[in-house]
mmCIF file of N, CA and C in Angstrom:
data_model
loop_
_atom_site.group_PDB
_atom_site.id
_atom_site.type_symbol
_atom_site.label_atom_id
_atom_site.label_comp_id
_atom_site.label_asym_id
_atom_site.label_seq_id
_atom_site.Cartn_x
_atom_site.Cartn_y
_atom_site.Cartn_z
ATOM 1 N N UNK A 1 5.304 33.204 7.070
ATOM 2 C CA UNK A 1 4.767 33.144 5.709
ATOM 3 C C UNK A 1 4.692 34.569 5.155
ATOM 4 N N UNK A 2 5.199 34.735 3.953
ATOM 5 C CA UNK A 2 5.136 36.041 3.296
ATOM 6 C C UNK A 2 4.475 35.895 1.941
ATOM 7 N N UNK A 3 3.682 36.891 1.585
ATOM 8 C CA UNK A 3 3.007 36.903 0.298
ATOM 9 C C UNK A 3 3.475 38.136 -0.470
ATOM 10 N N UNK A 4 3.788 37.940 -1.737
ATOM 11 C CA UNK A 4 4.250 39.029 -2.591
ATOM 12 C C UNK A 4 3.348 39.095 -3.812
ATOM 13 N N UNK A 5 2.561 40.164 -3.896
ATOM 14 C CA UNK A 5 1.664 40.350 -5.033
ATOM 15 C C UNK A 5 2.330 41.226 -6.084
ATOM 16 N N UNK A 6 2.012 40.948 -7.334
ATOM 17 C CA UNK A 6 2.557 41.740 -8.441
ATOM 18 C C UNK A 6 1.619 41.651 -9.636
ATOM 19 N N UNK A 7 1.872 42.487 -10.638
ATOM 20 C CA UNK A 7 1.122 42.395 -11.874
ATOM 21 C C UNK A 7 0.124 43.499 -12.113
ATOM 22 N N UNK A 8 -0.051 44.393 -11.159
ATOM 23 C CA UNK A 8 -0.992 45.480 -11.359
ATOM 24 C C UNK A 8 -0.489 46.467 -12.392
ATOM 25 N N UNK A 9 -1.353 47.399 -12.762
ATOM 26 C CA UNK A 9 -0.959 48.400 -13.736
ATOM 27 C C UNK A 9 -2.151 49.171 -14.246
ATOM 28 N N UNK A 10 -1.909 49.911 -15.319
ATOM 29 C CA UNK A 10 -2.944 50.716 -15.960
ATOM 30 C C UNK A 10 -3.361 50.046 -17.256
ATOM 31 N N UNK A 11 -4.652 49.881 -17.438
ATOM 32 C CA UNK A 11 -5.166 49.222 -18.632
ATOM 33 C C UNK A 11 -6.460 49.913 -19.053
ATOM 34 N N UNK A 12 -6.753 49.872 -20.338
ATOM 35 C CA UNK A 12 -7.998 50.439 -20.834
ATOM 36 C C UNK A 12 -9.156 49.480 -20.563
ATOM 37 N N UNK A 13 -10.337 50.032 -20.493
ATOM 38 C CA UNK A 13 -11.533 49.216 -20.312
ATOM 39 C C UNK A 13 -11.598 48.166 -21.421
ATOM 40 N N UNK A 14 -11.943 46.948 -21.035
ATOM 41 C CA UNK A 14 -11.969 45.834 -21.964
ATOM 42 C C UNK A 14 -10.672 45.055 -22.028
ATOM 43 N N UNK A 15 -9.649 45.589 -21.434
ATOM 44 C CA UNK A 15 -8.345 44.940 -21.444
ATOM 45 C C UNK A 15 -8.209 43.876 -20.374
ATOM 46 N N UNK A 16 -6.994 43.336 -20.271
ATOM 47 C CA UNK A 16 -6.727 42.235 -19.346
ATOM 48 C C UNK A 16 -5.458 42.493 -18.547
ATOM 49 N N UNK A 17 -5.421 41.918 -17.369
ATOM 50 C CA UNK A 17 -4.235 41.900 -16.530
ATOM 51 C C UNK A 17 -4.195 40.568 -15.803
ATOM 52 N N UNK A 18 -2.992 40.124 -15.452
ATOM 53 C CA UNK A 18 -2.864 38.941 -14.615
ATOM 54 C C UNK A 18 -2.046 39.298 -13.388
ATOM 55 N N UNK A 19 -2.652 39.110 -12.242
ATOM 56 C CA UNK A 19 -1.973 39.326 -10.972
ATOM 57 C C UNK A 19 -1.365 38.015 -10.490
ATOM 58 N N UNK A 20 -0.229 38.135 -9.823
ATOM 59 C CA UNK A 20 0.431 36.971 -9.248
ATOM 60 C C UNK A 20 0.634 37.199 -7.757
ATOM 61 N N UNK A 21 0.624 36.120 -7.001
ATOM 62 C CA UNK A 21 0.875 36.180 -5.567
ATOM 63 C C UNK A 21 1.769 35.010 -5.195
ATOM 64 N N UNK A 22 3.013 35.300 -4.890
ATOM 65 C CA UNK A 22 3.975 34.261 -4.543
ATOM 66 C C UNK A 22 4.044 34.114 -3.030
ATOM 67 N N UNK A 23 3.959 32.877 -2.571
ATOM 68 C CA UNK A 23 4.029 32.561 -1.147
ATOM 69 C C UNK A 23 5.421 32.052 -0.815
ATOM 70 N N UNK A 24 6.018 32.578 0.228
ATOM 71 C CA UNK A 24 7.320 32.098 0.680
ATOM 72 C C UNK A 24 7.258 31.843 2.177
ATOM 73 N N UNK A 25 8.228 31.084 2.666
ATOM 74 C CA UNK A 25 8.249 30.752 4.080
ATOM 75 C C UNK A 25 7.773 29.329 4.275
ATOM 76 N N UNK A 26 6.725 29.150 5.043
ATOM 77 C CA UNK A 26 6.225 27.821 5.384
ATOM 78 C C UNK A 26 5.341 27.293 4.251
ATOM 79 N N UNK A 27 5.946 26.994 3.126
ATOM 80 C CA UNK A 27 5.166 26.605 1.951
ATOM 81 C C UNK A 27 4.788 25.142 1.936
ATOM 82 N N UNK A 28 5.244 24.369 2.919
ATOM 83 C CA UNK A 28 4.894 22.951 2.938
ATOM 84 C C UNK A 28 3.469 22.737 3.416
ATOM 85 N N UNK A 29 2.881 23.730 4.032
ATOM 86 C CA UNK A 29 1.514 23.599 4.523
ATOM 87 C C UNK A 29 0.516 23.857 3.406
ATOM 88 N N UNK A 30 -0.699 23.393 3.616
ATOM 89 C CA UNK A 30 -1.773 23.640 2.669
ATOM 90 C C UNK A 30 -2.393 25.006 2.961
ATOM 91 N N UNK A 31 -2.621 25.771 1.915
ATOM 92 C CA UNK A 31 -3.211 27.089 2.065
ATOM 93 C C UNK A 31 -4.356 27.294 1.094
ATOM 94 N N UNK A 32 -5.409 27.876 1.591
ATOM 95 C CA UNK A 32 -6.423 28.456 0.736
ATOM 96 C C UNK A 32 -5.900 29.845 0.353
ATOM 97 N N UNK A 33 -6.085 30.228 -0.892
ATOM 98 C CA UNK A 33 -5.638 31.547 -1.349
ATOM 99 C C UNK A 33 -6.836 32.390 -1.752
ATOM 100 N N UNK A 34 -6.725 33.666 -1.488
ATOM 101 C CA UNK A 34 -7.812 34.564 -1.845
ATOM 102 C C UNK A 34 -7.297 35.887 -2.385
ATOM 103 N N UNK A 35 -8.147 36.548 -3.134
ATOM 104 C CA UNK A 35 -7.870 37.910 -3.616
ATOM 105 C C UNK A 35 -8.977 38.836 -3.119
ATOM 106 N N UNK A 36 -8.561 39.993 -2.669
ATOM 107 C CA UNK A 36 -9.479 41.029 -2.213
ATOM 108 C C UNK A 36 -9.101 42.331 -2.901
ATOM 109 N N UNK A 37 -9.996 43.297 -2.886
ATOM 110 C CA UNK A 37 -9.672 44.606 -3.447
ATOM 111 C C UNK A 37 -10.286 45.700 -2.592
ATOM 112 N N UNK A 38 -9.680 46.871 -2.681
ATOM 113 C CA UNK A 38 -10.142 47.988 -1.864
ATOM 114 C C UNK A 38 -9.967 49.301 -2.612
ATOM 115 N N UNK A 39 -10.986 50.132 -2.524
ATOM 116 C CA UNK A 39 -10.931 51.482 -3.061
ATOM 117 C C UNK A 39 -10.997 52.465 -1.902
ATOM 118 N N UNK A 40 -10.517 53.678 -2.093
ATOM 119 C CA UNK A 40 -10.487 54.652 -0.997
ATOM 120 C C UNK A 40 -11.860 54.876 -0.374
ATOM 121 N N UNK A 41 -11.896 54.831 0.933
ATOM 122 C CA UNK A 41 -13.128 55.083 1.656
ATOM 123 C C UNK A 41 -14.068 53.898 1.759
ATOM 124 N N UNK A 42 -13.667 52.772 1.199
ATOM 125 C CA UNK A 42 -14.522 51.585 1.239
ATOM 126 C C UNK A 42 -13.807 50.438 1.935
ATOM 127 N N UNK A 43 -14.605 49.491 2.428
ATOM 128 C CA UNK A 43 -14.043 48.300 3.043
ATOM 129 C C UNK A 43 -13.414 47.401 1.985
ATOM 130 N N UNK A 44 -12.481 46.584 2.426
ATOM 131 C CA UNK A 44 -11.889 45.607 1.524
ATOM 132 C C UNK A 44 -12.967 44.630 1.067
ATOM 133 N N UNK A 45 -12.975 44.349 -0.217
ATOM 134 C CA UNK A 45 -14.021 43.517 -0.823
ATOM 135 C C UNK A 45 -13.446 42.196 -1.309
ATOM 136 N N UNK A 46 -14.144 41.121 -1.024
ATOM 137 C CA UNK A 46 -13.753 39.799 -1.522
ATOM 138 C C UNK A 46 -13.885 39.752 -3.040
ATOM 139 N N UNK A 47 -12.909 39.144 -3.695
ATOM 140 C CA UNK A 47 -12.949 38.977 -5.148
ATOM 141 C C UNK A 47 -13.043 37.505 -5.537
ATOM 142 N N UNK A 48 -12.103 36.702 -5.056
ATOM 143 C CA UNK A 48 -12.068 35.292 -5.459
ATOM 144 C C UNK A 48 -11.238 34.494 -4.466
ATOM 145 N N UNK A 49 -11.497 33.179 -4.436
ATOM 146 C CA UNK A 49 -10.727 32.293 -3.577
ATOM 147 C C UNK A 49 -10.590 30.937 -4.243
ATOM 148 N N UNK A 50 -9.564 30.202 -3.853
ATOM 149 C CA UNK A 50 -9.289 28.891 -4.431
ATOM 150 C C UNK A 50 -8.767 27.973 -3.343
ATOM 151 N N UNK A 51 -9.163 26.700 -3.411
ATOM 152 C CA UNK A 51 -8.724 25.769 -2.370
ATOM 153 C C UNK A 51 -7.267 25.361 -2.583
ATOM 154 N N UNK A 52 -6.756 24.593 -1.658
ATOM 155 C CA UNK A 52 -5.328 24.267 -1.659
ATOM 156 C C UNK A 52 -4.907 23.451 -2.872
ATOM 157 N N UNK A 53 -5.842 22.707 -3.450
ATOM 158 C CA UNK A 53 -5.520 21.816 -4.565
ATOM 159 C C UNK A 53 -5.816 22.444 -5.928
ATOM 160 N N UNK A 54 -6.449 23.604 -5.908
ATOM 161 C CA UNK A 54 -6.806 24.242 -7.169
ATOM 162 C C UNK A 54 -8.038 23.649 -7.819
ATOM 163 N N UNK A 55 -8.818 22.905 -7.064
ATOM 164 C CA UNK A 55 -9.960 22.205 -7.645
ATOM 165 C C UNK A 55 -11.293 22.885 -7.363
ATOM 166 N N UNK A 56 -11.330 23.820 -6.444
ATOM 167 C CA UNK A 56 -12.562 24.536 -6.120
ATOM 168 C C UNK A 56 -12.281 26.020 -6.058
ATOM 169 N N UNK A 57 -13.195 26.797 -6.640
ATOM 170 C CA UNK A 57 -13.047 28.246 -6.649
ATOM 171 C C UNK A 57 -14.380 28.907 -6.303
ATOM 172 N N UNK A 58 -14.291 30.158 -5.909
ATOM 173 C CA UNK A 58 -15.488 30.940 -5.627
ATOM 174 C C UNK A 58 -15.195 32.391 -5.981
ATOM 175 N N UNK A 59 -16.218 33.089 -6.486
ATOM 176 C CA UNK A 59 -16.044 34.468 -6.932
ATOM 177 C C UNK A 59 -17.183 35.350 -6.430
ATOM 178 N N UNK A 60 -16.880 36.619 -6.291
ATOM 179 C CA UNK A 60 -17.959 37.559 -6.060
ATOM 180 C C UNK A 60 -18.719 37.733 -7.376
ATOM 181 N N UNK A 61 -19.990 38.032 -7.268
ATOM 182 C CA UNK A 61 -20.836 38.052 -8.465
ATOM 183 C C UNK A 61 -20.342 39.012 -9.540
ATOM 184 N N UNK A 62 -19.806 40.131 -9.143
ATOM 185 C CA UNK A 62 -19.450 41.167 -10.116
ATOM 186 C C UNK A 62 -18.285 40.778 -11.020
ATOM 187 N N UNK A 63 -17.539 39.736 -10.679
ATOM 188 C CA UNK A 63 -16.398 39.347 -11.515
ATOM 189 C C UNK A 63 -16.593 37.982 -12.172
ATOM 190 N N UNK A 64 -17.682 37.299 -11.869
ATOM 191 C CA UNK A 64 -17.923 35.980 -12.454
ATOM 192 C C UNK A 64 -17.969 36.075 -13.975
ATOM 193 N N UNK A 65 -17.276 35.151 -14.621
ATOM 194 C CA UNK A 65 -17.227 35.144 -16.076
ATOM 195 C C UNK A 65 -16.147 36.039 -16.652
ATOM 196 N N UNK A 66 -15.535 36.876 -15.816
ATOM 197 C CA UNK A 66 -14.478 37.768 -16.295
ATOM 198 C C UNK A 66 -13.128 37.470 -15.629
ATOM 199 N N UNK A 67 -13.151 37.113 -14.377
ATOM 200 C CA UNK A 67 -11.928 36.828 -13.625
ATOM 201 C C UNK A 67 -11.794 35.327 -13.412
ATOM 202 N N UNK A 68 -10.549 34.872 -13.374
ATOM 203 C CA UNK A 68 -10.265 33.467 -13.080
ATOM 204 C C UNK A 68 -9.121 33.383 -12.088
ATOM 205 N N UNK A 69 -9.372 32.703 -10.980
ATOM 206 C CA UNK A 69 -8.317 32.465 -10.001
ATOM 207 C C UNK A 69 -7.734 31.088 -10.250
ATOM 208 N N UNK A 70 -6.432 30.965 -10.130
ATOM 209 C CA UNK A 70 -5.764 29.685 -10.320
ATOM 210 C C UNK A 70 -4.518 29.658 -9.443
ATOM 211 N N UNK A 71 -3.861 28.512 -9.419
ATOM 212 C CA UNK A 71 -2.650 28.410 -8.638
ATOM 213 C C UNK A 71 -1.731 27.369 -9.236
ATOM 214 N N UNK A 72 -0.446 27.548 -9.012
ATOM 215 C CA UNK A 72 0.570 26.585 -9.402
ATOM 216 C C UNK A 72 1.349 26.263 -8.141
ATOM 217 N N UNK A 73 1.029 25.143 -7.510
ATOM 218 C CA UNK A 73 1.652 24.818 -6.230
ATOM 219 C C UNK A 73 3.136 24.492 -6.376
ATOM 220 N N UNK A 74 3.552 24.103 -7.568
ATOM 221 C CA UNK A 74 4.985 23.848 -7.775
ATOM 222 C C UNK A 74 5.789 25.145 -7.707
ATOM 223 N N UNK A 75 5.107 26.261 -7.937
ATOM 224 C CA UNK A 75 5.750 27.578 -7.872
ATOM 225 C C UNK A 75 5.293 28.379 -6.657
ATOM 226 N N UNK A 76 4.450 27.773 -5.817
ATOM 227 C CA UNK A 76 3.916 28.462 -4.635
ATOM 228 C C UNK A 76 3.298 29.804 -5.015
ATOM 229 N N UNK A 77 2.568 29.805 -6.094
ATOM 230 C CA UNK A 77 2.033 31.053 -6.625
ATOM 231 C C UNK A 77 0.560 30.900 -6.992
ATOM 232 N N UNK A 78 -0.219 31.911 -6.656
ATOM 233 C CA UNK A 78 -1.609 32.006 -7.075
ATOM 234 C C UNK A 78 -1.735 33.150 -8.070
ATOM 235 N N UNK A 79 -2.732 33.034 -8.929
ATOM 236 C CA UNK A 79 -2.917 34.024 -9.991
ATOM 237 C C UNK A 79 -4.363 34.517 -10.005
ATOM 238 N N UNK A 80 -4.537 35.705 -10.530
ATOM 239 C CA UNK A 80 -5.868 36.224 -10.802
ATOM 240 C C UNK A 80 -5.840 36.803 -12.218
ATOM 241 N N UNK A 81 -6.422 36.057 -13.142
ATOM 242 C CA UNK A 81 -6.530 36.534 -14.521
ATOM 243 C C UNK A 81 -7.775 37.388 -14.626
ATOM 244 N N UNK A 82 -7.603 38.619 -15.041
ATOM 245 C CA UNK A 82 -8.711 39.570 -15.102
ATOM 246 C C UNK A 82 -8.918 39.987 -16.552
ATOM 247 N N UNK A 83 -10.046 39.604 -17.103
ATOM 248 C CA UNK A 83 -10.392 39.952 -18.484
ATOM 249 C C UNK A 83 -11.594 40.884 -18.505
ATOM 250 N N UNK A 84 -11.817 41.515 -19.650
ATOM 251 C CA UNK A 84 -12.954 42.425 -19.824
ATOM 252 C C UNK A 84 -13.039 43.408 -18.670
ATOM 253 N N UNK A 85 -11.916 44.001 -18.347
ATOM 254 C CA UNK A 85 -11.864 44.898 -17.191
ATOM 255 C C UNK A 85 -12.734 46.128 -17.396
ATOM 256 N N UNK A 86 -13.300 46.582 -16.287
ATOM 257 C CA UNK A 86 -14.184 47.745 -16.279
ATOM 258 C C UNK A 86 -13.592 48.813 -15.349
ATOM 259 N N UNK A 87 -13.947 50.062 -15.565
ATOM 260 C CA UNK A 87 -13.437 51.116 -14.668
ATOM 261 C C UNK A 87 -13.758 50.830 -13.209
ATOM 262 N N UNK A 88 -14.882 50.198 -12.940
ATOM 263 C CA UNK A 88 -15.242 49.894 -11.552
ATOM 264 C C UNK A 88 -14.388 48.796 -10.925
ATOM 265 N N UNK A 89 -13.533 48.162 -11.712
ATOM 266 C CA UNK A 89 -12.581 47.198 -11.168
ATOM 267 C C UNK A 89 -11.344 47.889 -10.602
ATOM 268 N N UNK A 90 -11.231 49.185 -10.827
ATOM 269 C CA UNK A 90 -10.091 49.938 -10.314
ATOM 270 C C UNK A 90 -10.036 49.839 -8.795
ATOM 271 N N UNK A 91 -8.887 49.399 -8.278
ATOM 272 C CA UNK A 91 -8.730 49.204 -6.836
ATOM 273 C C UNK A 91 -7.307 48.755 -6.541
ATOM 274 N N UNK A 92 -6.981 48.704 -5.267
ATOM 275 C CA UNK A 92 -5.761 48.041 -4.822
ATOM 276 C C UNK A 92 -6.123 46.593 -4.531
ATOM 277 N N UNK A 93 -5.478 45.681 -5.207
ATOM 278 C CA UNK A 93 -5.752 44.253 -5.062
ATOM 279 C C UNK A 93 -4.712 43.624 -4.143
ATOM 280 N N UNK A 94 -5.209 42.849 -3.167
ATOM 281 C CA UNK A 94 -4.328 42.176 -2.215
ATOM 282 C C UNK A 94 -4.607 40.686 -2.221
ATOM 283 N N UNK A 95 -3.563 39.909 -2.042
ATOM 284 C CA UNK A 95 -3.746 38.467 -1.912
ATOM 285 C C UNK A 95 -3.635 38.077 -0.442
ATOM 286 N N UNK A 96 -4.255 36.955 -0.125
ATOM 287 C CA UNK A 96 -4.288 36.486 1.250
ATOM 288 C C UNK A 96 -4.229 34.970 1.273
ATOM 289 N N UNK A 97 -3.775 34.428 2.394
ATOM 290 C CA UNK A 97 -3.679 32.987 2.554
ATOM 291 C C UNK A 97 -4.253 32.564 3.897
ATOM 292 N N UNK A 98 -4.819 31.373 3.903
ATOM 293 C CA UNK A 98 -5.389 30.816 5.136
ATOM 294 C C UNK A 98 -4.957 29.359 5.219
ATOM 295 N N UNK A 99 -4.493 28.956 6.391
ATOM 296 C CA UNK A 99 -4.179 27.548 6.588
ATOM 297 C C UNK A 99 -5.425 26.707 6.329
ATOM 298 N N UNK A 100 -5.224 25.620 5.643
ATOM 299 C CA UNK A 100 -6.326 24.702 5.414
ATOM 300 C C UNK A 100 -6.416 24.292 3.960
ATOM 301 N N UNK A 101 -7.253 23.309 3.696
ATOM 302 C CA UNK A 101 -7.374 22.778 2.338
ATOM 303 C C UNK A 101 -8.524 23.396 1.563
ATOM 304 N N UNK A 102 -9.553 23.835 2.277
ATOM 305 C CA UNK A 102 -10.729 24.326 1.573
ATOM 306 C C UNK A 102 -11.556 23.205 0.978
ATOM 307 N N UNK A 103 -11.472 22.038 1.576
ATOM 308 C CA UNK A 103 -12.202 20.893 1.032
ATOM 309 C C UNK A 103 -13.710 21.033 1.240
ATOM 310 N N UNK A 104 -14.102 21.774 2.274
ATOM 311 C CA UNK A 104 -15.530 21.890 2.590
ATOM 312 C C UNK A 104 -16.052 23.289 2.283
ATOM 313 N N UNK A 105 -15.358 24.293 2.799
ATOM 314 C CA UNK A 105 -15.804 25.666 2.578
ATOM 315 C C UNK A 105 -14.637 26.527 2.123
ATOM 316 N N UNK A 106 -14.951 27.588 1.400
ATOM 317 C CA UNK A 106 -13.956 28.566 0.969
ATOM 318 C C UNK A 106 -14.308 29.914 1.588
ATOM 319 N N UNK A 107 -13.429 30.468 2.393
ATOM 320 C CA UNK A 107 -13.743 31.717 3.093
ATOM 321 C C UNK A 107 -13.812 32.914 2.163
ATOM 322 N N UNK A 108 -14.789 33.761 2.404
ATOM 323 C CA UNK A 108 -14.983 34.944 1.569
ATOM 324 C C UNK A 108 -14.964 36.234 2.369
ATOM 325 N N UNK A 109 -14.473 36.185 3.591
ATOM 326 C CA UNK A 109 -14.349 37.398 4.400
ATOM 327 C C UNK A 109 -12.912 37.532 4.862
ATOM 328 N N UNK A 110 -12.434 38.764 4.945
ATOM 329 C CA UNK A 110 -11.030 38.996 5.225
ATOM 330 C C UNK A 110 -10.608 38.531 6.607
ATOM 331 N N UNK A 111 -11.529 38.488 7.564
ATOM 332 C CA UNK A 111 -11.161 38.088 8.915
ATOM 333 C C UNK A 111 -10.814 36.607 9.012
ATOM 334 N N UNK A 112 -11.087 35.837 7.994
ATOM 335 C CA UNK A 112 -10.804 34.404 8.025
ATOM 336 C C UNK A 112 -9.470 34.053 7.368
ATOM 337 N N UNK A 113 -8.722 35.043 6.967
ATOM 338 C CA UNK A 113 -7.415 34.809 6.354
ATOM 339 C C UNK A 113 -6.305 35.138 7.341
ATOM 340 N N UNK A 114 -5.241 34.344 7.281
ATOM 341 C CA UNK A 114 -4.175 34.454 8.265
ATOM 342 C C UNK A 114 -3.031 35.360 7.826
ATOM 343 N N UNK A 115 -2.780 35.403 6.547
ATOM 344 C CA UNK A 115 -1.623 36.145 6.036
ATOM 345 C C UNK A 115 -2.040 37.016 4.854
ATOM 346 N N UNK A 116 -1.364 38.154 4.746
ATOM 347 C CA UNK A 116 -1.689 39.108 3.692
ATOM 348 C C UNK A 116 -0.429 39.602 3.006
ATOM 349 N N UNK A 117 -0.555 39.818 1.698
ATOM 350 C CA UNK A 117 0.515 40.461 0.956
ATOM 351 C C UNK A 117 0.227 41.945 0.826
ATOM 352 N N UNK A 118 1.210 42.669 0.320
ATOM 353 C CA UNK A 118 0.983 44.083 0.066
ATOM 354 C C UNK A 118 0.087 44.207 -1.163
ATOM 355 N N UNK A 119 -0.554 45.305 -1.326
ATOM 356 C CA UNK A 119 -1.457 45.469 -2.450
ATOM 357 C C UNK A 119 -0.741 45.854 -3.730
ATOM 358 N N UNK A 120 -1.422 45.610 -4.829
ATOM 359 C CA UNK A 120 -0.938 46.056 -6.132
ATOM 360 C C UNK A 120 -2.071 46.833 -6.807
ATOM 361 N N UNK A 121 -1.742 47.993 -7.329
ATOM 362 C CA UNK A 121 -2.762 48.887 -7.876
ATOM 363 C C UNK A 121 -3.178 48.444 -9.271
ATOM 364 N N UNK A 122 -4.473 48.367 -9.465
ATOM 365 C CA UNK A 122 -5.051 48.121 -10.788
ATOM 366 C C UNK A 122 -5.914 49.324 -11.137
ATOM 367 N N UNK A 123 -5.615 49.949 -12.258
ATOM 368 C CA UNK A 123 -6.375 51.109 -12.706
ATOM 369 C C UNK A 123 -6.898 50.841 -14.107
ATOM 370 N N UNK A 124 -8.215 50.942 -14.261
ATOM 371 C CA UNK A 124 -8.855 50.708 -15.550
ATOM 372 C C UNK A 124 -9.430 52.035 -16.039
ATOM 373 N N UNK A 125 -8.942 52.486 -17.171
ATOM 374 C CA UNK A 125 -9.403 53.759 -17.721
ATOM 375 C C UNK A 125 -10.575 53.541 -18.672
ATOM 376 N N UNK A 126 -11.457 54.493 -18.708
ATOM 377 C CA UNK A 126 -12.649 54.362 -19.570
ATOM 378 C C UNK A 126 -12.393 54.923 -20.956
#
């Protein structure tokens, strides 16, 4: 399984970006998808997760109401729509996948994910 993240860039505070994460390889399986972010000198931080069907989501408090995670299983792609961006959102954003449906719980720690994509840089200027 391979994950390819894209969509990062430079944006002014208050602006928007949409990140994409395309899954290839064993796409017939059910996957929970997640987004994490990391800044230099800090641990990777959970941002959002979505179950295999796109019916349940979870977010870290700092992005609730501003970020939306979604997925299009016909395209094997997950998205992270980021609105009202703040300078503190600046980070390298990575997508991750975990086998399973997420029908009961949605994992919010990086050790519970099986596959990772490369990061994409998001920079928000003030």
